Short mmCIF file of C-alpha atoms in Angstrom, two decimals:
data_model
loop_
_atom_site.label_atom_id
_atom_site.label_comp_id
_atom_site.label_asym_id
_atom_site.label_seq_id
_atom_site.Cartn_x
_atom_site.Cartn_y
_atom_site.Cartn_z
CA MET Q 37 33.86 -19.34 -8.82
CA ALA Q 38 30.93 -16.93 -9.02
CA ARG Q 39 31.41 -13.66 -7.19
CA GLY Q 40 28.97 -13.22 -4.30
CA ARG Q 41 26.97 -10.12 -3.60
CA SER Q 42 28.78 -7.36 -1.79
CA PRO Q 43 27.77 -6.33 1.72
CA GLY Q 44 25.00 -3.77 1.50
CA TYR Q 45 23.71 -5.04 -1.85
CA ASP Q 46 20.13 -5.35 -0.57
CA ASP Q 47 20.35 -1.94 1.09
CA GLN Q 48 21.43 -0.43 -2.21
CA ARG Q 49 18.50 -2.04 -3.98
CA GLU Q 50 16.09 -0.59 -1.42
CA MET Q 51 17.68 2.83 -1.79
CA ILE Q 52 17.25 2.65 -5.56
CA LEU Q 53 13.59 1.69 -5.16
CA ASP Q 54 13.01 4.63 -2.81
CA HIS Q 55 14.45 7.09 -5.31
CA ALA Q 56 12.65 5.49 -8.24
CA ALA Q 57 9.33 5.56 -6.36
CA GLN Q 58 9.77 9.25 -5.62
CA LEU Q 59 10.52 10.00 -9.28
CA PHE Q 60 7.63 7.88 -10.55
CA ALA Q 61 5.27 9.50 -8.04
CA ASN Q 62 6.32 13.06 -8.86
CA ARG Q 63 7.04 12.83 -12.59
CA GLY Q 64 5.04 9.79 -13.65
CA TYR Q 65 6.34 6.39 -14.66
CA SER Q 66 6.28 7.12 -18.38
CA ALA Q 67 8.14 10.42 -18.01
CA THR Q 68 10.95 8.99 -15.87
CA SER Q 69 14.10 7.53 -17.43
CA MET Q 70 16.73 5.19 -16.06
CA ASN Q 71 19.21 8.04 -16.45
CA GLN Q 72 17.15 10.12 -14.05
CA VAL Q 73 16.95 7.26 -11.55
CA ALA Q 74 20.71 6.76 -11.76
CA GLU Q 75 21.32 10.48 -11.24
CA ALA Q 76 18.98 10.57 -8.22
CA CYS Q 77 20.90 7.65 -6.69
CA GLY Q 78 24.31 9.14 -7.46
CA PHE Q 79 25.08 6.16 -9.69
CA SER Q 80 26.28 5.70 -13.20
CA LYS Q 81 23.68 4.17 -15.50
CA ALA Q 82 25.89 1.09 -15.82
CA LEU Q 83 25.96 0.63 -12.05
CA LEU Q 84 22.16 1.01 -11.85
CA TYR Q 85 21.77 -1.81 -14.37
CA HIS Q 86 23.84 -3.99 -12.02
CA TYR Q 87 20.89 -3.83 -9.60
CA TYR Q 88 17.86 -3.56 -11.90
CA ARG Q 89 17.72 -4.57 -15.52
CA ASP Q 90 15.26 -1.87 -16.65
CA LYS Q 91 12.65 0.66 -15.56
CA TYR Q 92 9.89 -1.91 -15.70
CA SER Q 93 11.63 -4.13 -13.13
CA LEU Q 94 11.76 -1.09 -10.83
CA LEU Q 95 8.02 -0.56 -11.21
CA VAL Q 96 7.19 -4.19 -10.42
CA SER Q 97 9.54 -4.27 -7.42
CA ILE Q 98 8.11 -1.05 -5.97
CA ALA Q 99 4.53 -2.29 -6.23
CA GLU Q 100 5.27 -5.83 -5.04
CA ASN Q 101 7.34 -4.69 -2.08
CA HIS Q 102 4.65 -2.25 -0.99
CA VAL Q 103 1.72 -4.67 -1.13
CA SER Q 104 3.82 -7.42 0.47
CA ARG Q 105 4.57 -5.17 3.45
CA LEU Q 106 0.86 -4.41 3.79
CA GLU Q 107 0.05 -8.12 3.61
CA ASP Q 108 2.61 -8.80 6.35
CA LEU Q 109 1.06 -6.08 8.53
CA VAL Q 110 -2.37 -7.71 8.27
CA ALA Q 111 -0.93 -11.13 9.12
CA ASP Q 112 0.97 -9.69 12.09
CA VAL Q 113 -2.09 -7.96 13.56
CA GLU Q 114 -4.29 -11.02 13.02
CA GLY Q 115 -1.67 -13.11 14.79
CA GLN Q 116 -2.04 -10.97 17.92
CA LYS Q 117 -5.56 -12.37 18.54
CA LEU Q 118 -6.91 -9.01 19.66
CA PRO Q 119 -10.58 -8.34 20.47
CA PRO Q 120 -12.52 -7.19 17.37
CA GLU Q 121 -12.47 -3.44 17.97
CA ALA Q 122 -8.85 -3.44 19.14
CA LYS Q 123 -7.89 -5.44 16.05
CA LEU Q 124 -9.48 -2.98 13.63
CA ARG Q 125 -7.97 -0.03 15.46
CA GLU Q 126 -4.54 -1.65 15.31
CA LEU Q 127 -4.91 -2.37 11.60
CA ILE Q 128 -5.81 1.26 10.97
CA ARG Q 129 -2.92 2.51 13.11
CA ARG Q 130 -0.38 0.26 11.42
CA PHE Q 131 -1.53 1.17 7.92
CA VAL Q 132 -1.55 4.90 8.60
CA GLU Q 133 1.95 4.53 10.03
CA GLU Q 134 3.13 2.51 7.01
CA TYR Q 135 1.69 4.95 4.49
CA ALA Q 136 3.41 7.84 6.26
CA GLY Q 137 6.76 6.43 5.18
CA ALA Q 138 5.66 4.93 1.88
CA LYS Q 139 3.60 7.66 0.23
CA HIS Q 140 5.60 7.52 -3.00
CA ALA Q 141 5.34 3.74 -3.29
CA HIS Q 142 1.63 3.98 -2.56
CA ARG Q 143 1.10 6.56 -5.28
CA VAL Q 144 2.99 4.32 -7.71
CA LEU Q 145 0.78 1.40 -6.72
CA THR Q 146 -2.44 3.34 -7.22
CA GLU Q 147 -1.48 5.20 -10.40
CA ASP Q 148 1.09 3.12 -12.29
CA VAL Q 149 -0.12 -0.46 -11.93
CA LYS Q 150 -1.80 0.05 -15.31
CA PHE Q 151 1.62 -0.03 -16.96
CA MET Q 152 2.31 -3.58 -15.75
CA GLU Q 153 2.02 -6.67 -17.87
CA ASP Q 154 -1.10 -8.64 -17.09
CA ALA Q 155 0.58 -11.45 -15.10
CA ASP Q 156 2.47 -8.98 -12.90
CA ARG Q 157 -0.57 -6.74 -12.46
CA GLN Q 158 -2.79 -9.65 -11.45
CA ARG Q 159 -0.21 -10.86 -8.93
CA VAL Q 160 -0.01 -7.43 -7.30
CA LEU Q 161 -3.79 -6.99 -7.34
CA GLY Q 162 -4.19 -10.46 -5.85
CA THR Q 163 -2.06 -9.42 -2.89
CA GLN Q 164 -4.11 -6.24 -2.60
CA ARG Q 165 -7.27 -8.32 -2.40
CA THR Q 166 -5.71 -10.36 0.39
CA VAL Q 167 -5.08 -7.13 2.30
CA VAL Q 168 -8.65 -5.91 1.75
CA ASN Q 169 -10.01 -9.28 2.85
CA GLY Q 170 -8.04 -9.00 6.09
CA PHE Q 171 -9.70 -5.67 6.89
CA ALA Q 172 -13.09 -7.03 5.82
CA ARG Q 173 -12.73 -9.93 8.26
CA ALA Q 174 -12.10 -7.45 11.06
CA VAL Q 175 -15.21 -5.48 10.06
CA ILE Q 176 -17.29 -8.67 10.05
CA GLU Q 177 -16.10 -9.53 13.56
CA LEU Q 178 -17.69 -6.27 14.70
CA ARG Q 179 -20.79 -6.53 12.51
CA PRO Q 180 -21.39 -10.20 11.52
CA ASP Q 181 -24.65 -9.25 9.79
CA LEU Q 182 -22.69 -7.33 7.16
CA LYS Q 183 -21.28 -10.52 5.67
CA LYS Q 184 -24.65 -11.84 4.56
CA ALA Q 185 -25.58 -8.40 3.25
CA SER Q 186 -22.36 -8.24 1.16
CA LEU Q 187 -21.48 -4.93 2.83
CA ALA Q 188 -18.20 -5.83 4.56
CA LYS Q 189 -15.99 -5.19 1.55
CA PRO Q 190 -17.73 -2.00 0.40
CA LEU Q 191 -17.41 -0.58 3.92
CA THR Q 192 -13.79 -1.69 3.98
CA MET Q 193 -13.16 0.18 0.73
CA LEU Q 194 -14.76 3.29 2.24
CA LEU Q 195 -12.33 2.94 5.15
CA PHE Q 196 -9.42 2.62 2.73
CA GLY Q 197 -10.72 5.74 1.04
CA MET Q 198 -9.93 7.62 4.23
CA ILE Q 199 -6.54 6.00 4.77
CA ASN Q 200 -5.21 5.74 1.24
CA TRP Q 201 -5.29 9.41 0.31
CA MET Q 202 -4.16 11.07 3.53
CA PHE Q 203 -0.77 11.75 1.96
CA ILE Q 204 -2.48 14.02 -0.60
CA TRP Q 205 -3.65 16.59 1.91
CA MET Q 206 -1.62 16.02 5.09
CA ARG Q 207 1.37 18.31 5.52
CA PRO Q 208 4.43 16.86 7.31
CA ASP Q 209 4.81 20.16 9.17
CA GLY Q 210 1.10 20.51 9.93
CA ASP Q 211 -0.58 20.62 13.33
CA LEU Q 212 -1.61 16.95 13.11
CA ASP Q 213 0.75 14.14 12.24
CA TYR Q 214 -0.07 10.57 11.24
CA ASP Q 215 0.16 9.34 14.83
CA ALA Q 216 -2.51 11.85 15.81
CA MET Q 217 -4.73 11.12 12.82
CA ALA Q 218 -4.78 7.30 13.07
CA PRO Q 219 -7.13 7.23 16.09
CA VAL Q 220 -9.27 9.95 14.46
CA VAL Q 221 -9.76 7.72 11.43
CA ALA Q 222 -10.59 4.78 13.70
CA ASP Q 223 -13.04 6.85 15.77
CA LEU Q 224 -14.73 8.19 12.65
CA PHE Q 225 -15.16 4.76 11.10
CA LEU Q 226 -16.05 2.87 14.26
CA GLY Q 227 -18.35 5.64 15.46
CA GLY Q 228 -20.32 5.44 12.24
CA LEU Q 229 -20.19 1.65 11.74
CA PRO Q 230 -22.90 0.86 14.35
CA ALA Q 231 -25.24 3.26 12.56
CA VAL Q 232 -24.96 1.48 9.19
CA LYS Q 233 -28.30 -0.02 8.19
CA VAL Q 234 -28.47 -2.98 5.83
CA PRO Q 235 -30.31 -1.80 2.68
CA GLN Q 236 -33.55 -3.58 1.92
CA ARG Q 237 -32.32 -4.22 -1.61
CA ILE Q 238 -28.83 -5.70 -1.57
CA VAL Q 239 -26.53 -5.57 -4.57
CA SER Q 240 -23.59 -7.94 -4.17
CA VAL Q 241 -20.25 -6.24 -4.83
CA ASP Q 242 -17.35 -8.43 -5.91
CA ILE Q 243 -14.03 -6.83 -5.04
#
């Protein structure tokens, strides 16, 4: 009879991913070894291989888990059937909150996806596009004219530009935390969105 997984197996896998993400983010994927991941986890290398077969499987799991959580956040907020502005504000708040606890995984996603095999990379990027589309739909609800002008996704990417890189400059012990900054991001984006003028010459952007 096959031996079942021990209690806490999934928790151990998540712990390994957290440590691996931190190492990849700080040292770089290429410069990190399985020995270093095992040491960070307090494991032997043999025990680490019980959970993940190689460094590449760690990379794919980190990226997939991160984008899947973001996809779930979009679906959850859309399921709340909020008014347009409240929906976009909630999306921004939830993403800022998520990134606060996933800065290492997010850095891995943005910087190390290039090391993935094409099929894995396209799967992860496909989920990313689903996430972007969710934000773009919320933008269109506020400014329906932006859809025809092909501006919803570019504006969404500008919004992500504010959210995605907050972990670079925000200090955990600073005067403002992520809870304080989320409404600032929303105010800045929503305050400027009504002022956006549709260019006379439109260039369609495919994201």
